[in-house]
PDB file of C-alpha atoms in Angstrom:
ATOM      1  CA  UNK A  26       9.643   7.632  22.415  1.00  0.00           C
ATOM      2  CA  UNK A  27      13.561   7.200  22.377  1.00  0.00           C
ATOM      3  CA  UNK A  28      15.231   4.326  19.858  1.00  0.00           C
ATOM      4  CA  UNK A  29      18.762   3.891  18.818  1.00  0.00           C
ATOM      5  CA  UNK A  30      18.221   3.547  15.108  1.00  0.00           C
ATOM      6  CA  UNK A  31      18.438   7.178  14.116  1.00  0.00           C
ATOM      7  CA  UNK A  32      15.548   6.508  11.494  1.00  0.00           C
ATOM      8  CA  UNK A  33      12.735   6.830  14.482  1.00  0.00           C
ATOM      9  CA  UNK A  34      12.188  10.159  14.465  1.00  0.00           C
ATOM     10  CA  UNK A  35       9.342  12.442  16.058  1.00  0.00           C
ATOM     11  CA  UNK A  36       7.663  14.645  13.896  1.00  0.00           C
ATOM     12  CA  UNK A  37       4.449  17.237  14.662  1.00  0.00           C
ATOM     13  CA  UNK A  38       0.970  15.542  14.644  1.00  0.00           C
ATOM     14  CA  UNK A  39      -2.287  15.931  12.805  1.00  0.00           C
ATOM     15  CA  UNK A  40      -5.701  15.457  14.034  1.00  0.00           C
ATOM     16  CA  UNK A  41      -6.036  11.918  14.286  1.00  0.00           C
ATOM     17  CA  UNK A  42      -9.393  10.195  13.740  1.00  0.00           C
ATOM     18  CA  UNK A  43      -8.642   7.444  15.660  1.00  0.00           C
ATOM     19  CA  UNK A  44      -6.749   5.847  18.645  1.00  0.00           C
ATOM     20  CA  UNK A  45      -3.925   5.456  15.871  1.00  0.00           C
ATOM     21  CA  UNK A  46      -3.318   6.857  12.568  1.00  0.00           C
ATOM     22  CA  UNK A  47      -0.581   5.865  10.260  1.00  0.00           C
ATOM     23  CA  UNK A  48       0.480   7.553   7.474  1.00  0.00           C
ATOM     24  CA  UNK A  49       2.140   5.377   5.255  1.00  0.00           C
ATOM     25  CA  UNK A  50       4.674   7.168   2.823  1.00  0.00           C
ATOM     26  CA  UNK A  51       5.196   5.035  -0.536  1.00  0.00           C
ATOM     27  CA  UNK A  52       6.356   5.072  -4.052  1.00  0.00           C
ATOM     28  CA  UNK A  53       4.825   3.165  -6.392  1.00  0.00           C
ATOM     29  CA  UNK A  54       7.901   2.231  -8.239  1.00  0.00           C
ATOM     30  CA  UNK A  55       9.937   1.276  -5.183  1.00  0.00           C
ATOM     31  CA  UNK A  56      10.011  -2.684  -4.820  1.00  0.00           C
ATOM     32  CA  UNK A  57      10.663  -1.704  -1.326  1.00  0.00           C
ATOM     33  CA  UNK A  58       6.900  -0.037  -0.893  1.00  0.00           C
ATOM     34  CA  UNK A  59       5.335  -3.125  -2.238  1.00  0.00           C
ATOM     35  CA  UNK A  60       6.886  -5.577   0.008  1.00  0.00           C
ATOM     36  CA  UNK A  61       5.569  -3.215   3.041  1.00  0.00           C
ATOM     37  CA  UNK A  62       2.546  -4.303   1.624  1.00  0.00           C
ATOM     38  CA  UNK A  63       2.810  -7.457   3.700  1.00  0.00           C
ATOM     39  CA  UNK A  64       3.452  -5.823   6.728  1.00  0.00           C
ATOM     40  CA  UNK A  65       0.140  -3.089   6.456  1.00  0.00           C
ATOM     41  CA  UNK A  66      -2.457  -5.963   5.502  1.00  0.00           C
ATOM     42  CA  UNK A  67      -1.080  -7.993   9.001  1.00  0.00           C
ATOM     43  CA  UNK A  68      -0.840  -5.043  11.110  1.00  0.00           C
ATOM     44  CA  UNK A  69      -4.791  -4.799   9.607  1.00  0.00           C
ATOM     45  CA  UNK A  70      -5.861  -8.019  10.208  1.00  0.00           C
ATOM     46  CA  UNK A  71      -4.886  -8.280  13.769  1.00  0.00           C
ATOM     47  CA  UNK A  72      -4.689  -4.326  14.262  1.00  0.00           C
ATOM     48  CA  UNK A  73      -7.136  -2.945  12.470  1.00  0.00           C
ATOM     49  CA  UNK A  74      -9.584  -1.656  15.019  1.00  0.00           C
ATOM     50  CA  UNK A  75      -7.227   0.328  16.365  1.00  0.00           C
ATOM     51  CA  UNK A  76      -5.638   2.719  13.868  1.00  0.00           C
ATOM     52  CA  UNK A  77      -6.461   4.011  10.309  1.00  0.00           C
ATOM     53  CA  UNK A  78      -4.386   4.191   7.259  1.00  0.00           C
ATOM     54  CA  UNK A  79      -3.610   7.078   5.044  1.00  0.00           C
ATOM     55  CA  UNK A  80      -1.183   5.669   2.097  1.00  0.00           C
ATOM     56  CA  UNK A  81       0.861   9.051   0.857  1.00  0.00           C
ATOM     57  CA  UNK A  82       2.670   8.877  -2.614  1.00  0.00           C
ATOM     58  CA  UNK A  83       6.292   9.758  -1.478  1.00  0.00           C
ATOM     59  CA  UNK A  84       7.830  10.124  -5.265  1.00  0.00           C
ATOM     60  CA  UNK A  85      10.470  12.424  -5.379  1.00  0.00           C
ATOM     61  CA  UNK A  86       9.710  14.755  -7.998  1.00  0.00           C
ATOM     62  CA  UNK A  87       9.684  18.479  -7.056  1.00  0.00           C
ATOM     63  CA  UNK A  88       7.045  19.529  -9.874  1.00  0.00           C
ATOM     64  CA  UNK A  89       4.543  18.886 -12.069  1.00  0.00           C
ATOM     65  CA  UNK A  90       4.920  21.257 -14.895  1.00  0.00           C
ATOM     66  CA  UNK A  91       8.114  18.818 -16.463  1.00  0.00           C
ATOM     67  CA  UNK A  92       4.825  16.930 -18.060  1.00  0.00           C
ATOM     68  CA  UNK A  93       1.471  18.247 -19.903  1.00  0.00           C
ATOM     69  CA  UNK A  94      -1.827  16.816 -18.575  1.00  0.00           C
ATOM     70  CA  UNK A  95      -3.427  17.649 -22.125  1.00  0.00           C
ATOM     71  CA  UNK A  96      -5.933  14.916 -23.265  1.00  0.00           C
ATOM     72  CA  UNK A  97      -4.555  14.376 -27.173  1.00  0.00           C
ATOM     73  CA  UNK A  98      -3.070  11.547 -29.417  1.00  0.00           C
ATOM     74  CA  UNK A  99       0.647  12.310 -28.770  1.00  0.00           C
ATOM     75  CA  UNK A 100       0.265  12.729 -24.820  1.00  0.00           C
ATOM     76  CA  UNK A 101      -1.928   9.437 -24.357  1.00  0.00           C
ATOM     77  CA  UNK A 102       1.213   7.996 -25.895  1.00  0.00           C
ATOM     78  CA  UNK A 103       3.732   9.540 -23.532  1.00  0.00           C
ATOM     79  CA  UNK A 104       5.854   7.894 -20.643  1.00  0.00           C
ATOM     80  CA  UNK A 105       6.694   9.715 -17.773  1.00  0.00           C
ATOM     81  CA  UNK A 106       7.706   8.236 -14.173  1.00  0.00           C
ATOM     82  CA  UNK A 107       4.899  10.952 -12.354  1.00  0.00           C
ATOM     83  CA  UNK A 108       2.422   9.417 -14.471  1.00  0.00           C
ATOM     84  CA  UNK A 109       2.105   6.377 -12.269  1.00  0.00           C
ATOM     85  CA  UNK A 110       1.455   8.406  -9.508  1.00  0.00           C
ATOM     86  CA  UNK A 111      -0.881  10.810 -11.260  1.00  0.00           C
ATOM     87  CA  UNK A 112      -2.661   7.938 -12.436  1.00  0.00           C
ATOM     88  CA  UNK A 113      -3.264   6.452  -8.545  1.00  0.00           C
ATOM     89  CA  UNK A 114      -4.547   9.825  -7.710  1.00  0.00           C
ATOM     90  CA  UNK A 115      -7.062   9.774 -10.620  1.00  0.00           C
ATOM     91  CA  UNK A 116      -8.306   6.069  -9.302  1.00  0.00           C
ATOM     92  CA  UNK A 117      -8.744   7.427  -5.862  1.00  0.00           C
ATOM     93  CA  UNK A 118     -11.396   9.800  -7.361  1.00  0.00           C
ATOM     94  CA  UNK A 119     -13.086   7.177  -7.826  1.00  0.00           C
ATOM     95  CA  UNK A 120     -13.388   5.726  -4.192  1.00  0.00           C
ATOM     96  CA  UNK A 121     -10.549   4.531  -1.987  1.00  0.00           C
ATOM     97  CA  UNK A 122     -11.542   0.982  -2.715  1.00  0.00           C
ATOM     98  CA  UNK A 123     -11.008   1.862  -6.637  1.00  0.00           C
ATOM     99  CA  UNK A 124      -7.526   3.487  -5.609  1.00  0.00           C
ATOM    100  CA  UNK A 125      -6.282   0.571  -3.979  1.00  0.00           C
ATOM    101  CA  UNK A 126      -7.434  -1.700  -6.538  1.00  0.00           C
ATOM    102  CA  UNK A 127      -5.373   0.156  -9.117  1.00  0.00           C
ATOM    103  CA  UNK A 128      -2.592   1.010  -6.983  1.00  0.00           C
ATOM    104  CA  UNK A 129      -2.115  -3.339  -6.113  1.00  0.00           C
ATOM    105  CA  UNK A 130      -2.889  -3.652  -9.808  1.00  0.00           C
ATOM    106  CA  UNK A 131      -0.011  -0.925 -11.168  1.00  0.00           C
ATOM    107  CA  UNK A 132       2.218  -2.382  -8.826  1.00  0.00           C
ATOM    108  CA  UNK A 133       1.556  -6.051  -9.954  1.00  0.00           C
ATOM    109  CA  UNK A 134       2.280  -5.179 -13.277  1.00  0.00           C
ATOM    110  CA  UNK A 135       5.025  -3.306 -12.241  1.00  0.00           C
ATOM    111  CA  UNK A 136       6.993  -6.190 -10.130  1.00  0.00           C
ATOM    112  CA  UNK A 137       5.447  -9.706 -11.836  1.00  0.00           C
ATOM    113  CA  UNK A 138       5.053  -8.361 -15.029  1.00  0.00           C
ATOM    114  CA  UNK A 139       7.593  -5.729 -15.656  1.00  0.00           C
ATOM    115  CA  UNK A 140       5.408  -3.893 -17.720  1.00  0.00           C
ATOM    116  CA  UNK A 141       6.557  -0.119 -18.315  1.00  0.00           C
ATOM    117  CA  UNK A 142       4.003   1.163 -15.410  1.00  0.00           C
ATOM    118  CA  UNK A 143       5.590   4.811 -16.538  1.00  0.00           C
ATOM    119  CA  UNK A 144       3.519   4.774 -19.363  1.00  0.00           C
ATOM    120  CA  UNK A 145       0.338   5.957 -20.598  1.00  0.00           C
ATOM    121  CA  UNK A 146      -1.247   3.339 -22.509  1.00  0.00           C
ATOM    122  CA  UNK A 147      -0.477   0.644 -19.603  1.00  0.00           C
ATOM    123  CA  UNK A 148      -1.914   2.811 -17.131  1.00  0.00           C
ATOM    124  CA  UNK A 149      -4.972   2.952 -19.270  1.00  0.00           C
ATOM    125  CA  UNK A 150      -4.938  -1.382 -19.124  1.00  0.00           C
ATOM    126  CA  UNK A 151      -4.665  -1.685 -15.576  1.00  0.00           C
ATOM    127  CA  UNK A 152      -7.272   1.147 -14.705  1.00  0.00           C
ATOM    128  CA  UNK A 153      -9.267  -1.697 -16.751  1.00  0.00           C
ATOM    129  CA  UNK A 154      -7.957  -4.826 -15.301  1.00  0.00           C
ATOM    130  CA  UNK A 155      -8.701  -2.864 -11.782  1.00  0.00           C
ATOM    131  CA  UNK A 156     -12.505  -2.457 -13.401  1.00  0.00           C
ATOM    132  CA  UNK A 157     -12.585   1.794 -13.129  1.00  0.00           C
ATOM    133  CA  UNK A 158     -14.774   3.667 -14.908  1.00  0.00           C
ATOM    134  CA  UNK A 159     -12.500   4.127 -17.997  1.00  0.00           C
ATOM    135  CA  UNK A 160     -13.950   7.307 -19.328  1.00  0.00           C
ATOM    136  CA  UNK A 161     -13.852   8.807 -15.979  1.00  0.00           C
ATOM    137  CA  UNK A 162     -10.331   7.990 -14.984  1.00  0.00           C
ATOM    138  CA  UNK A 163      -9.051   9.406 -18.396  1.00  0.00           C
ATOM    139  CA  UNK A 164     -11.084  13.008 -17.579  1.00  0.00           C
ATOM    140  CA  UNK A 165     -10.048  12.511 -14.104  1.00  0.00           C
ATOM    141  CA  UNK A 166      -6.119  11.829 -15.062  1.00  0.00           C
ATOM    142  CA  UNK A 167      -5.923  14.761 -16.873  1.00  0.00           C
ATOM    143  CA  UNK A 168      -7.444  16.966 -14.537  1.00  0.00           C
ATOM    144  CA  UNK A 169      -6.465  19.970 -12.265  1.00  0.00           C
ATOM    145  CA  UNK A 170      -8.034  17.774  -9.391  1.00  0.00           C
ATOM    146  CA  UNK A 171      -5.898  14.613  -9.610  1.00  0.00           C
ATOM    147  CA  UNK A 172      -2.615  16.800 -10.011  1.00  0.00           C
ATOM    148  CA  UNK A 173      -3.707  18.839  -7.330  1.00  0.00           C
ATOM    149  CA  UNK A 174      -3.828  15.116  -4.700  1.00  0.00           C
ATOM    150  CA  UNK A 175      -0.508  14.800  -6.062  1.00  0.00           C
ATOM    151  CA  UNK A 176       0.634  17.669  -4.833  1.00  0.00           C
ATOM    152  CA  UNK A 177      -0.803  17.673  -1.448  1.00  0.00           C
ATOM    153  CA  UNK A 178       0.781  14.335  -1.031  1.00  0.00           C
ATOM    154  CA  UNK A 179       4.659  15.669  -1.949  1.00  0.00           C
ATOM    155  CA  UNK A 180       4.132  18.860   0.775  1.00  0.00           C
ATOM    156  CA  UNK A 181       2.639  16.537   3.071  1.00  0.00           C
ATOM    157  CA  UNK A 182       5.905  14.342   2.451  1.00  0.00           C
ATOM    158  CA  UNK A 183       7.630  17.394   2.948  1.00  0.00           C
ATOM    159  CA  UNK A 184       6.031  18.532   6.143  1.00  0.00           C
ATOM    160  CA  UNK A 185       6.902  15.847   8.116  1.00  0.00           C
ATOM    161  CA  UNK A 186      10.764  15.334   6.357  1.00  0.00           C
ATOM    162  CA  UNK A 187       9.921  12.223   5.184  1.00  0.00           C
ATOM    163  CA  UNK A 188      13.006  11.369   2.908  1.00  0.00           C
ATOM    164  CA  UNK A 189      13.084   7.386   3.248  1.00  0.00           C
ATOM    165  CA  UNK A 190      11.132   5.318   1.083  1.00  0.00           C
ATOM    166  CA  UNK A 191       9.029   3.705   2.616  1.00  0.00           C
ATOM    167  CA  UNK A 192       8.197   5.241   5.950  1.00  0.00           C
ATOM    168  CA  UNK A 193       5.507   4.671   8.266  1.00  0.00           C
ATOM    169  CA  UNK A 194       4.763   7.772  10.558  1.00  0.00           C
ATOM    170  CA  UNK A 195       2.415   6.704  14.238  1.00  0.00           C
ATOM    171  CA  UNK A 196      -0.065   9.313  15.777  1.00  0.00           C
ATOM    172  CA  UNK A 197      -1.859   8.744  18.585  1.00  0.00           C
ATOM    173  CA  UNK A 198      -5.506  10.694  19.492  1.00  0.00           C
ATOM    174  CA  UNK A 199      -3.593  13.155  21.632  1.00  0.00           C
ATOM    175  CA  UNK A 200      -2.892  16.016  19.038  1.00  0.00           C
ATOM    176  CA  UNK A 201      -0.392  17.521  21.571  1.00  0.00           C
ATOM    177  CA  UNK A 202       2.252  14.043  21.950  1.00  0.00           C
ATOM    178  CA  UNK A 203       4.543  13.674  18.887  1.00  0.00           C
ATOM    179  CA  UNK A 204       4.030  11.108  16.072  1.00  0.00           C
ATOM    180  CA  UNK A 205       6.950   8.201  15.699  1.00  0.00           C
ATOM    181  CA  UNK A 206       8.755   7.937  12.178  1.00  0.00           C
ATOM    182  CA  UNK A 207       9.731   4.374  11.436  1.00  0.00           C
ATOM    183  CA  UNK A 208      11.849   5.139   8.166  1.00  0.00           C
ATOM    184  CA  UNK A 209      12.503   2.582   5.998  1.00  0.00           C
ATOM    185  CA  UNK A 210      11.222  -1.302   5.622  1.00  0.00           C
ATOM    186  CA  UNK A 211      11.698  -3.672   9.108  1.00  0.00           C
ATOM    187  CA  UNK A 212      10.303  -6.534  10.024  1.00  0.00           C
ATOM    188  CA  UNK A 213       6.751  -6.806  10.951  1.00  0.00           C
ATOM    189  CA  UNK A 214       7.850  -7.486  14.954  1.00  0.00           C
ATOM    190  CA  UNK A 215       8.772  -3.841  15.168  1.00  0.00           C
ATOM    191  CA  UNK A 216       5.606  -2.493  13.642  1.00  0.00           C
ATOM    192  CA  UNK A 217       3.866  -4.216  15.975  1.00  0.00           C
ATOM    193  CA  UNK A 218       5.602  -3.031  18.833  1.00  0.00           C
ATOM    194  CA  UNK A 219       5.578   0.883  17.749  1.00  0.00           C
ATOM    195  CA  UNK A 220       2.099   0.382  17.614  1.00  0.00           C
ATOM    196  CA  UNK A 221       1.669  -1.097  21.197  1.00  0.00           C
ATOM    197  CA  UNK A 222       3.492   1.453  22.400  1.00  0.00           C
ATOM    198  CA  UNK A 223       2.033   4.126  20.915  1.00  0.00           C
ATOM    199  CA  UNK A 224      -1.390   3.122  22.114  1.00  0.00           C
ATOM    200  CA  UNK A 225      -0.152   3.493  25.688  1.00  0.00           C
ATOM    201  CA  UNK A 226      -2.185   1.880  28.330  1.00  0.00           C
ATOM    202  CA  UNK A 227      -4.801   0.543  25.789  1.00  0.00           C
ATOM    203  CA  UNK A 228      -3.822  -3.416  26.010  1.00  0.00           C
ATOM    204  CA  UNK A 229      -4.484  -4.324  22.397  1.00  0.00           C
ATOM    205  CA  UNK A 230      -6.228  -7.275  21.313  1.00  0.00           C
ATOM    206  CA  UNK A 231      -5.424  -9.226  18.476  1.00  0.00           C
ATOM    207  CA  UNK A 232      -7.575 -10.258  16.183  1.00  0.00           C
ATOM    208  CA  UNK A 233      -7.893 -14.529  14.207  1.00  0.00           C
ATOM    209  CA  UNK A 234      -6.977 -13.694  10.700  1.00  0.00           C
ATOM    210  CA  UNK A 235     -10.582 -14.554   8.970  1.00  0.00           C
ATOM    211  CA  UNK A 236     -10.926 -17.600   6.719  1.00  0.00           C
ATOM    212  CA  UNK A 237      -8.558 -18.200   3.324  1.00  0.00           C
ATOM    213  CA  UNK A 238     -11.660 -17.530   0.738  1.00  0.00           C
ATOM    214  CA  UNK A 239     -12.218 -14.737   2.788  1.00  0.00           C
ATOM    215  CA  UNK A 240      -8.729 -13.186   2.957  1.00  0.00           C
ATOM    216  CA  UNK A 241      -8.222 -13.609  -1.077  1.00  0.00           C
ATOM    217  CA  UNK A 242     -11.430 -11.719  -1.119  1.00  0.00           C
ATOM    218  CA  UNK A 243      -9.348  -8.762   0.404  1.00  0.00           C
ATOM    219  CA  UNK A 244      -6.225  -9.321  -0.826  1.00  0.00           C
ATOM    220  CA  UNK A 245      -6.337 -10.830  -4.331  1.00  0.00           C
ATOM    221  CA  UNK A 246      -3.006 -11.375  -4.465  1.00  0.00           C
ATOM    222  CA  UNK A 247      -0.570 -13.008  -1.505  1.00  0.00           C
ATOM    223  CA  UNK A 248       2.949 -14.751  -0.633  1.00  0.00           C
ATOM    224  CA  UNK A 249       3.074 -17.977   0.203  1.00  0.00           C
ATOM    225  CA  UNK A 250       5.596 -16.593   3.096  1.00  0.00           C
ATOM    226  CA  UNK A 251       2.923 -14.046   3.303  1.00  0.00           C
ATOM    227  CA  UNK A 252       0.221 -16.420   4.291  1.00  0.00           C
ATOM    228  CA  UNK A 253       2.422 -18.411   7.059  1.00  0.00           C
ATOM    229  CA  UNK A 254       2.850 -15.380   8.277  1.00  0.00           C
ATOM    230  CA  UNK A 255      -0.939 -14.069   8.580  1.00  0.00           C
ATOM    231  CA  UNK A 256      -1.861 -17.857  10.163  1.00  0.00           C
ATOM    232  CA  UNK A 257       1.431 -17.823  12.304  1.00  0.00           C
ATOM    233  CA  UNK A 258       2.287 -21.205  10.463  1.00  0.00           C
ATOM    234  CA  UNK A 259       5.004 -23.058   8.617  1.00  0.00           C
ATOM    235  CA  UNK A 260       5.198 -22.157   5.090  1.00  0.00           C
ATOM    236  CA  UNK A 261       5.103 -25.512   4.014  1.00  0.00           C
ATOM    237  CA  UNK A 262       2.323 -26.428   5.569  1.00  0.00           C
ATOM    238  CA  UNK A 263       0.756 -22.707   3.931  1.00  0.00           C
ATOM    239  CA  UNK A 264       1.701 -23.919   1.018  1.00  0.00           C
ATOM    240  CA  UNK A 265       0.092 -27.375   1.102  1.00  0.00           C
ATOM    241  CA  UNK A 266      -3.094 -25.477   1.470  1.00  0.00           C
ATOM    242  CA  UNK A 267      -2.953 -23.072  -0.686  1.00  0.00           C
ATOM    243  CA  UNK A 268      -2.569 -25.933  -3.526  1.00  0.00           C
ATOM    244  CA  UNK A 269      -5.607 -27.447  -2.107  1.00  0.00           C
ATOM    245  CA  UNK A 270      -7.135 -23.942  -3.138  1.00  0.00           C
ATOM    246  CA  UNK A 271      -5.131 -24.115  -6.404  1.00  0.00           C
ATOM    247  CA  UNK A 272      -6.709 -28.053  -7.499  1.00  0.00           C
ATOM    248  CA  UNK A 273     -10.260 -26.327  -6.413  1.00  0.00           C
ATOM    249  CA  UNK A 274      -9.267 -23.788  -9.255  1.00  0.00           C
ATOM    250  CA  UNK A 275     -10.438 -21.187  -6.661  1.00  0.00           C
ATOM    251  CA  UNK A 276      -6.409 -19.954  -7.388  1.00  0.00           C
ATOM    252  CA  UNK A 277      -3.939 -19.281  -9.606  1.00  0.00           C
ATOM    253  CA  UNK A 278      -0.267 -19.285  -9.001  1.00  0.00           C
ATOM    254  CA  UNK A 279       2.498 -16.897 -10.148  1.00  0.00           C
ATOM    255  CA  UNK A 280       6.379 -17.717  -9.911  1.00  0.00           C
ATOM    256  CA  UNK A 281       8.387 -15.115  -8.493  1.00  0.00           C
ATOM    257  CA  UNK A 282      12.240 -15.040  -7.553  1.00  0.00           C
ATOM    258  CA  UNK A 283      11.052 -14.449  -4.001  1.00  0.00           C
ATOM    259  CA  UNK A 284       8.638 -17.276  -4.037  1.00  0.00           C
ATOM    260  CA  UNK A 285       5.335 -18.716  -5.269  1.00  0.00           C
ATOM    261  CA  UNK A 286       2.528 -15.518  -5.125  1.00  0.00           C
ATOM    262  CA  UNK A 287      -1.223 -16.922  -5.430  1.00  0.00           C
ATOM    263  CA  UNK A 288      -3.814 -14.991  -7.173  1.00  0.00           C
ATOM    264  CA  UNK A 289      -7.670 -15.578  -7.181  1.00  0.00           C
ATOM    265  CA  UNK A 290      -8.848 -16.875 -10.411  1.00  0.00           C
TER     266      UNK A 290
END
């Protein structure tokens, strides 16, 4: 597949478990990976039968060994930018539904609450706030294992010269064609059309979004652009109904300089 931005690129393919599989390269302290947040949970909702998602930690850090994985006083204390991403391996170990809890939750923090996500002790409050197993993510954090995921995520980055943050990279279920690189964050329009396009002759059908109490039962935490764009509406009239949500105190609401975010209660 030929495009004239020279950030679609074609790199060697896995084994794919599906029609589609997109690995999604991210950093969890790039404002730029959260907002591509957006664009995954549409391409889900009206994709999602089609392709899988594997989220790889893109952070650029060429080793480990700068920081000690000892469980003591002085290193519970410490603050280190590959501890974020040490941590979201830890919560993975826990199930991928635990991961992504913690990962929204870090970057939530992060982005709304600019909280110092590099550090120890905060990592420790949102692996609560995400409701992990406490005791197990600290044994986990500090184990061979979770250091290990991080690694495998920084050759797999590697492998496939990801060097954009974030980048989405398309394989089909022949393990013979190429996968497509889409480097960088676009609008969702040319997601969707990558993905078309790499399903080939397979029309794709796309799926209603599902009800509002059942999408914040997903996604806990949404734009108010975010949800005109989900229902293919107006933002004002989004908006109007989310505060209907907001006076059934079924939501809370968060200012942002990039607009109103709503959060279930």
């Amino acid at each position: 597949m030929n495009y004239q931005d020279p950030s679609f690129d074609v790199v060697p393919a896995p084994d794919p478990k599906k029609r589609l599989e997109l690995y999604v390269f991210v950093s969890p302290l790039c404002e730029k990976s959260w907002k591509l947040q957006s664009v995954i949970r549409k391409l889900q909702i009206e994709y999602g039968t089609y392709f899988t998602v594997r989220t790889v930690l893109a952070t650029k850090l060429t080793a480990l060994n700068t920081v000690g994985f000892e469980k003591t006083e002085q290193k519970n204390s410490s603050t280190h930018p590959v501890l974020a991403s040490v941590a979201i391996k830890a919560a993975e170990l826990q199930g991928r539904r635990a991961g992504s809890r913690f990962f929204h939750s870090l970057q939530e923090h992060l982005f709304l609450k600019t909280k110092d996500v590099a550090s120890y002790s905060i990592l420790l409050d949102i692996a609560e706030e995400a409701t992990l197993d406490l005791d197990e993510f600290q044994q986990d954090f500090h184990s061979a294992q979770a250091a290990k995921a991080f690694q495998c995520d920084m050759q797999i980055t590697r492998e496939m010269e990801v060097d954009v943050v974030p980048s989405i990279v398309f394989f089909n279920e022949n393990i013979e064609d190429e996968g497509v690189k889409v480097a960088g964050l676009y609008t969702y329009d040319i997601y969707e059309a990558v993905l078309k396009e790499m399903l080939g002759k397979v029309e794709p059908k796309r799926q209603d979004p599902p009800p509002m109490d059942e999408l914040f039962k997903k996604y806990q935490t949404l734009a108010t652009r975010e949800i005109a764009s989900i229902y293919n509406i107006p933002e004002q009239l989004a908006e109007r109904e989310l505060k209907k949500h907001l006076l059934q105190q079924k939501l809370t609401c968060i200012d942002h300089p990039e607009g109103t975010l709503w959060k279930v209660k």
